[in-house]
CSV table of C-alpha atoms in Angstrom, one decimal:
chain,number,residue,atom,x,y,z
Z,5,MET,CA,-81.5,101.9,-294.8
Z,6,LYS,CA,-82.4,99.9,-291.7
Z,7,LYS,CA,-85.2,97.9,-293.7
Z,8,GLU,CA,-82.6,97.1,-296.6
Z,9,SER,CA,-80.1,95.7,-294.0
Z,10,ASN,CA,-82.8,93.6,-292.2
Z,11,ILE,CA,-83.6,92.2,-295.8
Z,12,LYS,CA,-79.9,91.4,-296.5
Z,13,GLN,CA,-79.5,89.5,-293.1
Z,14,THR,CA,-82.7,87.5,-293.7
Z,15,VAL,CA,-81.3,86.7,-297.1
Z,16,LEU,CA,-78.2,85.7,-295.8
Z,17,ASP,CA,-79.7,83.6,-293.1
Z,18,ILE,CA,-81.8,81.8,-295.6
Z,19,LEU,CA,-78.6,81.1,-297.8
Z,20,TYR,CA,-76.7,79.9,-294.4
Z,21,VAL,CA,-79.5,77.4,-293.5
Z,22,ILE,CA,-79.9,75.9,-297.2
Z,23,LEU,CA,-76.1,75.4,-297.3
Z,24,ALA,CA,-75.9,73.9,-293.9
Z,25,GLY,CA,-78.9,71.6,-294.5
Z,26,SER,CA,-77.6,70.6,-297.9
Z,27,ILE,CA,-74.2,69.7,-296.2
Z,28,VAL,CA,-75.7,67.5,-293.4
Z,29,GLY,CA,-78.2,65.9,-295.9
Z,30,THR,CA,-75.6,65.1,-298.3
Z,31,ALA,CA,-73.4,63.4,-295.5
Z,32,TYR,CA,-76.7,61.5,-294.3
Z,33,HIS,CA,-77.7,60.3,-297.7
Z,34,PHE,CA,-74.2,59.1,-299.1
Z,35,PHE,CA,-72.5,57.8,-295.6
Z,36,GLN,CA,-75.0,57.3,-292.9
Z,37,ASN,CA,-78.5,56.3,-293.8
Z,38,SER,CA,-77.9,53.0,-295.5
Z,39,ASN,CA,-74.8,51.9,-293.3
Z,40,GLY,CA,-76.2,50.6,-290.0
Z,41,PHE,CA,-75.5,53.2,-287.5
Z,42,ALA,CA,-77.2,56.1,-286.3
Z,43,PRO,CA,-76.1,60.0,-285.8
Z,44,GLY,CA,-76.8,61.4,-282.3
Z,45,GLY,CA,-79.9,63.3,-280.9
Z,46,VAL,CA,-83.5,63.5,-282.5
Z,47,GLY,CA,-82.1,62.6,-285.8
Z,48,GLY,CA,-80.7,59.6,-284.6
Z,49,LEU,CA,-84.0,58.2,-283.2
Z,50,ALA,CA,-85.5,59.1,-286.7
Z,51,THR,CA,-82.6,56.9,-288.4
Z,52,ILE,CA,-83.3,53.9,-286.0
Z,53,THR,CA,-87.2,54.3,-286.3
Z,54,HIS,CA,-86.5,54.1,-290.1
Z,55,HIS,CA,-84.4,50.9,-289.7
Z,56,LEU,CA,-87.1,49.3,-287.4
Z,57,LEU,CA,-90.0,50.0,-290.0
Z,58,ALA,CA,-87.6,47.9,-292.8
Z,59,ASP,CA,-87.6,51.2,-294.8
Z,60,LYS,CA,-91.3,51.3,-295.3
Z,61,VAL,CA,-91.6,55.0,-294.2
Z,62,SER,CA,-89.2,57.4,-295.9
Z,63,TRP,CA,-86.3,58.7,-293.8
Z,64,SER,CA,-87.0,62.1,-294.8
Z,65,ILE,CA,-90.5,61.9,-293.5
Z,66,LEU,CA,-89.3,60.5,-290.3
Z,67,MET,CA,-86.9,63.3,-289.9
Z,68,ILE,CA,-89.6,66.1,-290.4
Z,69,ALA,CA,-92.0,64.3,-288.1
Z,70,PHE,CA,-89.5,63.9,-285.1
Z,71,ASN,CA,-88.1,67.3,-285.3
Z,72,LEU,CA,-90.8,69.9,-286.8
Z,73,PRO,CA,-93.1,69.3,-283.7
Z,74,ILE,CA,-90.1,70.6,-281.6
Z,75,PHE,CA,-89.2,73.7,-283.9
Z,76,VAL,CA,-93.1,74.7,-283.8
Z,77,LEU,CA,-92.8,74.7,-280.0
Z,78,VAL,CA,-89.5,76.5,-280.1
Z,79,SER,CA,-91.3,79.4,-282.2
Z,80,VAL,CA,-94.1,79.6,-279.9
Z,81,PHE,CA,-92.4,79.6,-276.6
Z,82,ILE,CA,-88.9,80.6,-277.3
Z,83,ASN,CA,-88.3,82.7,-280.5
Z,84,LYS,CA,-90.3,82.8,-283.7
Z,85,LYS,CA,-87.6,83.7,-286.1
Z,86,LEU,CA,-85.3,81.1,-284.6
Z,87,GLY,CA,-88.1,78.4,-284.8
Z,88,ALA,CA,-88.7,79.3,-288.5
Z,89,ILE,CA,-84.9,79.0,-289.4
Z,90,LEU,CA,-84.8,75.5,-287.7
Z,91,SER,CA,-88.0,74.4,-289.5
Z,92,LEU,CA,-86.5,75.4,-292.9
Z,93,TYR,CA,-83.1,73.8,-292.0
Z,94,MET,CA,-84.8,70.5,-291.1
Z,95,VAL,CA,-87.1,70.6,-294.3
Z,96,VAL,CA,-83.8,71.3,-296.5
Z,97,GLN,CA,-81.8,68.6,-294.8
Z,98,SER,CA,-84.7,66.1,-295.1
Z,99,PHE,CA,-85.4,66.8,-298.8
Z,100,ILE,CA,-81.5,66.9,-299.9
Z,101,PRO,CA,-81.3,62.9,-299.6
Z,102,HIS,CA,-84.7,62.6,-301.2
Z,103,LEU,CA,-83.5,64.5,-304.3
Z,104,TYR,CA,-80.4,62.3,-304.5
Z,105,GLU,CA,-82.7,59.4,-304.8
Z,106,LEU,CA,-84.5,61.1,-307.5
Z,107,ILE,CA,-81.6,61.8,-309.6
Z,108,GLY,CA,-80.1,58.3,-308.9
Z,109,ALA,CA,-77.1,59.1,-306.8
Z,110,LYS,CA,-76.1,56.0,-305.1
Z,111,PRO,CA,-75.1,56.0,-301.3
Z,112,TYR,CA,-71.4,54.7,-300.5
Z,113,SER,CA,-72.3,51.4,-299.4
Z,114,LEU,CA,-74.1,50.7,-302.8
Z,115,ALA,CA,-71.8,52.6,-304.9
Z,116,ASN,CA,-68.9,50.3,-303.9
Z,117,ASN,CA,-68.7,46.6,-304.1
Z,118,GLN,CA,-68.7,44.6,-300.8
Z,119,ALA,CA,-64.9,44.3,-300.8
Z,120,ASP,CA,-64.4,48.0,-301.0
Z,121,PHE,CA,-67.0,49.0,-298.7
Z,122,ASN,CA,-65.9,50.2,-295.0
Z,123,ILE,CA,-68.4,51.0,-292.4
Z,124,VAL,CA,-65.7,53.1,-290.5
Z,125,PHE,CA,-64.9,55.3,-293.6
Z,126,ALA,CA,-68.6,56.0,-293.9
Z,127,CYS,CA,-68.9,56.9,-290.2
Z,128,ILE,CA,-65.6,59.1,-290.3
Z,129,ALA,CA,-67.1,60.6,-293.6
Z,130,THR,CA,-70.5,61.4,-291.9
Z,131,GLY,CA,-68.9,62.9,-288.8
Z,132,VAL,CA,-66.6,65.2,-290.8
Z,133,ILE,CA,-69.2,66.4,-293.5
Z,134,SER,CA,-72.2,66.8,-291.0
Z,135,GLY,CA,-70.0,68.3,-288.3
Z,136,PHE,CA,-69.2,71.2,-290.8
Z,137,GLY,CA,-72.9,71.8,-291.3
Z,138,PHE,CA,-73.5,71.7,-287.6
Z,139,SER,CA,-71.0,74.2,-287.2
Z,140,LEU,CA,-72.2,76.6,-289.6
Z,141,MET,CA,-75.6,76.5,-287.9
Z,142,LEU,CA,-74.3,77.0,-284.6
Z,143,LYS,CA,-72.1,79.8,-285.7
Z,144,ARG,CA,-74.9,81.7,-287.4
Z,145,PHE,CA,-77.8,81.1,-285.0
Z,146,GLY,CA,-76.4,79.0,-281.9
Z,147,ALA,CA,-78.6,75.9,-282.8
Z,148,SER,CA,-78.3,72.9,-285.1
Z,149,GLY,CA,-81.1,70.4,-284.4
Z,150,GLY,CA,-83.8,68.9,-282.5
Z,151,THR,CA,-81.8,68.5,-279.4
Z,152,TYR,CA,-81.4,72.2,-279.0
Z,153,GLY,CA,-85.1,72.7,-279.1
Z,154,ILE,CA,-85.5,70.1,-276.4
Z,155,SER,CA,-82.9,71.8,-274.4
Z,156,ALA,CA,-84.3,75.2,-274.9
Z,157,LEU,CA,-87.7,74.3,-274.0
Z,158,ILE,CA,-86.6,72.6,-270.9
Z,159,LYS,CA,-84.5,75.4,-269.9
Z,160,LYS,CA,-87.6,77.5,-270.5
Z,161,ARG,CA,-89.5,75.6,-268.1
Z,162,LYS,CA,-86.7,75.0,-265.4
Z,163,PRO,CA,-84.1,77.8,-265.8
Z,164,GLU,CA,-81.8,76.2,-263.2
Z,165,MET,CA,-81.3,73.1,-265.1
Z,166,ASN,CA,-78.0,72.3,-266.7
Z,167,ILE,CA,-79.2,71.7,-270.4
Z,168,ALA,CA,-75.8,70.1,-271.3
Z,169,TYR,CA,-77.0,66.9,-269.7
Z,170,VAL,CA,-80.1,66.9,-272.1
Z,171,SER,CA,-77.7,66.5,-274.9
Z,172,PHE,CA,-75.6,64.0,-273.3
Z,173,ILE,CA,-78.6,61.8,-272.3
Z,174,MET,CA,-79.8,61.9,-276.0
Z,175,ASP,CA,-76.8,60.9,-277.4
Z,176,THR,CA,-76.5,58.1,-274.7
Z,177,CYS,CA,-79.9,56.8,-275.4
Z,178,VAL,CA,-79.2,56.6,-279.2
Z,179,VAL,CA,-76.0,54.6,-278.5
Z,180,LEU,CA,-77.8,52.2,-276.3
Z,181,ILE,CA,-80.7,51.8,-278.6
Z,182,ALA,CA,-78.3,51.2,-281.4
Z,183,PHE,CA,-77.0,48.3,-280.0
Z,184,PHE,CA,-80.2,46.7,-279.7
Z,185,VAL,CA,-81.7,47.8,-283.1
Z,186,TYR,CA,-78.9,46.7,-285.2
Z,187,GLY,CA,-78.5,43.3,-284.1
Z,188,MET,CA,-76.7,43.4,-280.9
Z,189,LYS,CA,-73.7,44.1,-282.5
Z,190,VAL,CA,-70.9,46.1,-281.1
Z,191,THR,CA,-69.6,47.7,-284.6
Z,192,PRO,CA,-72.8,49.9,-284.8
Z,193,VAL,CA,-72.2,51.3,-281.4
Z,194,ILE,CA,-68.6,52.0,-282.0
Z,195,CYS,CA,-69.6,53.9,-285.3
Z,196,THR,CA,-72.2,55.6,-283.5
Z,197,LEU,CA,-69.9,56.7,-281.0
Z,198,LEU,CA,-67.2,57.6,-283.3
Z,199,ASN,CA,-69.6,59.6,-285.7
Z,200,LEU,CA,-70.6,61.7,-282.5
Z,201,PHE,CA,-67.0,62.4,-281.6
Z,202,ILE,CA,-65.7,63.3,-285.0
Z,203,ALA,CA,-68.7,65.6,-285.6
Z,204,ASN,CA,-68.2,67.1,-282.2
Z,205,VAL,CA,-64.5,67.7,-283.1
Z,206,ILE,CA,-65.4,69.3,-286.3
Z,207,VAL,CA,-67.8,71.6,-284.6
Z,208,ASP,CA,-65.3,73.0,-282.1
Z,209,HIS,CA,-62.8,73.7,-284.9
Z,210,GLY,CA,-65.7,75.2,-286.8
Z,211,LEU,CA,-66.6,77.5,-284.0
Z,212,SER,CA,-63.1,78.4,-283.1
Z,213,GLY,CA,-62.7,80.0,-286.5
Z,214,ILE,CA,-60.4,79.3,-289.4
Z,215,LYS,CA,-58.9,82.8,-289.0
Z,216,ASN,CA,-56.9,82.1,-285.8
Z,217,GLY,CA,-53.3,83.3,-284.7
Z,218,TYR,CA,-51.0,83.6,-281.8
Z,219,LYS,CA,-50.8,86.4,-279.6
Z,220,PHE,CA,-47.2,87.4,-278.4
Z,221,GLU,CA,-46.6,89.4,-275.4
Z,222,ILE,CA,-43.2,90.7,-275.2
Z,223,VAL,CA,-41.7,92.5,-272.3
Z,224,THR,CA,-38.6,94.6,-273.4
Z,225,ASN,CA,-36.5,97.8,-272.7
Z,226,ASP,CA,-36.3,98.6,-276.3
Z,227,PRO,CA,-39.7,99.1,-277.6
Z,228,GLU,CA,-39.0,101.2,-280.5
Z,229,GLN,CA,-36.5,99.0,-282.2
Z,230,LEU,CA,-38.0,95.7,-281.5
Z,231,SER,CA,-41.6,96.9,-282.8
Z,232,LYS,CA,-39.9,98.3,-285.8
Z,233,GLU,CA,-38.5,94.8,-286.7
Z,234,LEU,CA,-41.6,93.2,-285.9
Z,235,MET,CA,-43.7,95.4,-288.3
Z,236,GLU,CA,-41.2,95.5,-291.0
Z,237,ARG,CA,-40.6,91.6,-290.9
Z,238,LEU,CA,-43.8,90.3,-290.1
Z,239,HIS,CA,-45.8,92.9,-291.5
Z,240,HIS,CA,-48.4,92.9,-288.4
Z,241,GLY,CA,-49.2,95.8,-286.0
Z,242,VAL,CA,-47.8,96.1,-282.7
Z,243,THR,CA,-49.6,97.6,-279.5
Z,244,SER,CA,-47.2,99.2,-276.8
Z,245,ILE,CA,-48.2,99.0,-273.2
Z,246,ARG,CA,-46.0,100.5,-270.3
Z,247,VAL,CA,-45.6,98.0,-267.5
Z,248,HIS,CA,-43.6,98.0,-264.3
Z,249,GLY,CA,-41.3,95.0,-263.3
Z,250,MET,CA,-41.8,94.5,-259.7
Z,251,TYR,CA,-38.6,92.5,-259.0
Z,252,SER,CA,-36.2,95.0,-260.7
Z,253,ASN,CA,-38.7,98.0,-259.8
Z,254,THR,CA,-38.1,99.4,-263.2
Z,255,ASP,CA,-40.2,100.6,-266.0
Z,256,LYS,CA,-40.6,98.7,-269.2
Z,257,TYR,CA,-42.8,98.2,-272.2
Z,258,MET,CA,-44.8,95.4,-273.2
Z,259,LEU,CA,-45.3,94.7,-276.8
Z,260,VAL,CA,-48.6,92.9,-278.0
Z,261,CYS,CA,-48.7,91.5,-281.5
Z,262,ILE,CA,-50.6,88.8,-283.2
Z,263,ILE,CA,-49.3,86.7,-285.8
Z,264,ASN,CA,-50.1,83.7,-288.2
Z,265,LYS,CA,-48.7,80.2,-287.2
Z,266,ARG,CA,-46.3,80.2,-290.0
Z,267,GLN,CA,-44.6,83.2,-288.6
Z,268,ILE,CA,-43.9,81.6,-285.2
Z,269,GLY,CA,-40.3,80.6,-286.0
Z,270,GLU,CA,-39.4,84.2,-287.6
Z,271,MET,CA,-40.9,85.8,-284.2
Z,272,MET,CA,-38.6,83.6,-282.1
Z,273,LYS,CA,-35.7,84.9,-284.1
Z,274,ILE,CA,-36.5,88.5,-283.6
Z,275,ILE,CA,-37.1,88.0,-279.8
Z,276,LYS,CA,-33.7,86.0,-279.3
Z,277,SER,CA,-31.8,89.1,-281.3
Z,278,HIS,CA,-32.8,91.2,-278.2
Z,279,PRO,CA,-31.4,89.4,-275.2
Z,280,ASP,CA,-33.2,91.9,-272.8
Z,281,SER,CA,-36.4,90.8,-273.8
Z,282,PHE,CA,-38.6,87.9,-272.8
Z,283,ALA,CA,-42.1,86.8,-274.1
Z,284,ASN,CA,-45.1,84.4,-273.9
Z,285,PHE,CA,-47.4,83.5,-276.2
Z,286,GLU,CA,-50.9,81.7,-276.5
Z,287,LYS,CA,-53.2,80.6,-279.3
Z,288,VAL,CA,-56.0,83.1,-280.1
Z,289,SER,CA,-59.1,81.1,-281.6
Z,290,GLU,CA,-60.4,83.8,-283.8
Z,291,VAL,CA,-59.0,87.0,-285.0
Z,292,PHE,CA,-61.6,89.8,-286.2
Z,293,GLY,CA,-60.7,92.5,-288.6
Z,294,ASN,CA,-57.6,93.1,-290.5
Z,295,PHE,CA,-54.8,92.6,-288.2
Z,296,LYS,CA,-52.2,92.8,-290.8
Z,297,ARG,CA,-50.1,96.0,-291.3
Z,298,HIS,CA,-50.6,97.7,-294.4
Z,299,VAL,CA,-47.4,98.1,-296.6
């Protein structure tokens, strides 16, 4: 049974890697590679090198050449499975643009005439699509590229070092180099920064989860009636906790209920119908399991 479970997890890991690599590779082929700006990290350095070599060396080869040695070191010194996963991810990500070239799929800049082409749209699309792919890798494996590999290796050598600086330094270097490589123009720098920002925003949203909600904590003297209304009208479970009010020196109850965003208005109406109650609520970034009440 355990062996079957391990095989299932391995298959799921491979499917995740292929999906994430395909998404990022698609973003790079259609919106980034031919549009005069670079992504962040090690991939950005590979893209800049590709531009400097005047397209004489394939972008796919450069991506593998820049990233694969890092992942081999991760496999040797950090974690064999993670190193293998990241290596496969990079191979898929690098192969997808080559596949699009073979089937004749044109990038955004070539598929549209010059009047329709807008580099800002290209960089926004790159950030959104690639950010989604990065979030899949980070959520499943906690890593998404060469910058992570470098950070992990440095952390192994110097545990006291804050590895967040590594990512910041890598991205800053890419932005600075992009200014000189792309003709000392401000537009490529702005596009690189915008791409980094949007990708990070998408990653943050991806990591926070799509099944989010709002947790209400309601202090009341009438827990039975209020909880009954909540369960009947909102169809969510309610947890009751006995609490003690220090100001009034009386025992009360706190009801905890997690609801969807669209139910906030209805929740407010229910609470207002009980004048002796008061509540606070906060956003919950991820809800695990089935938090709906079966009816």
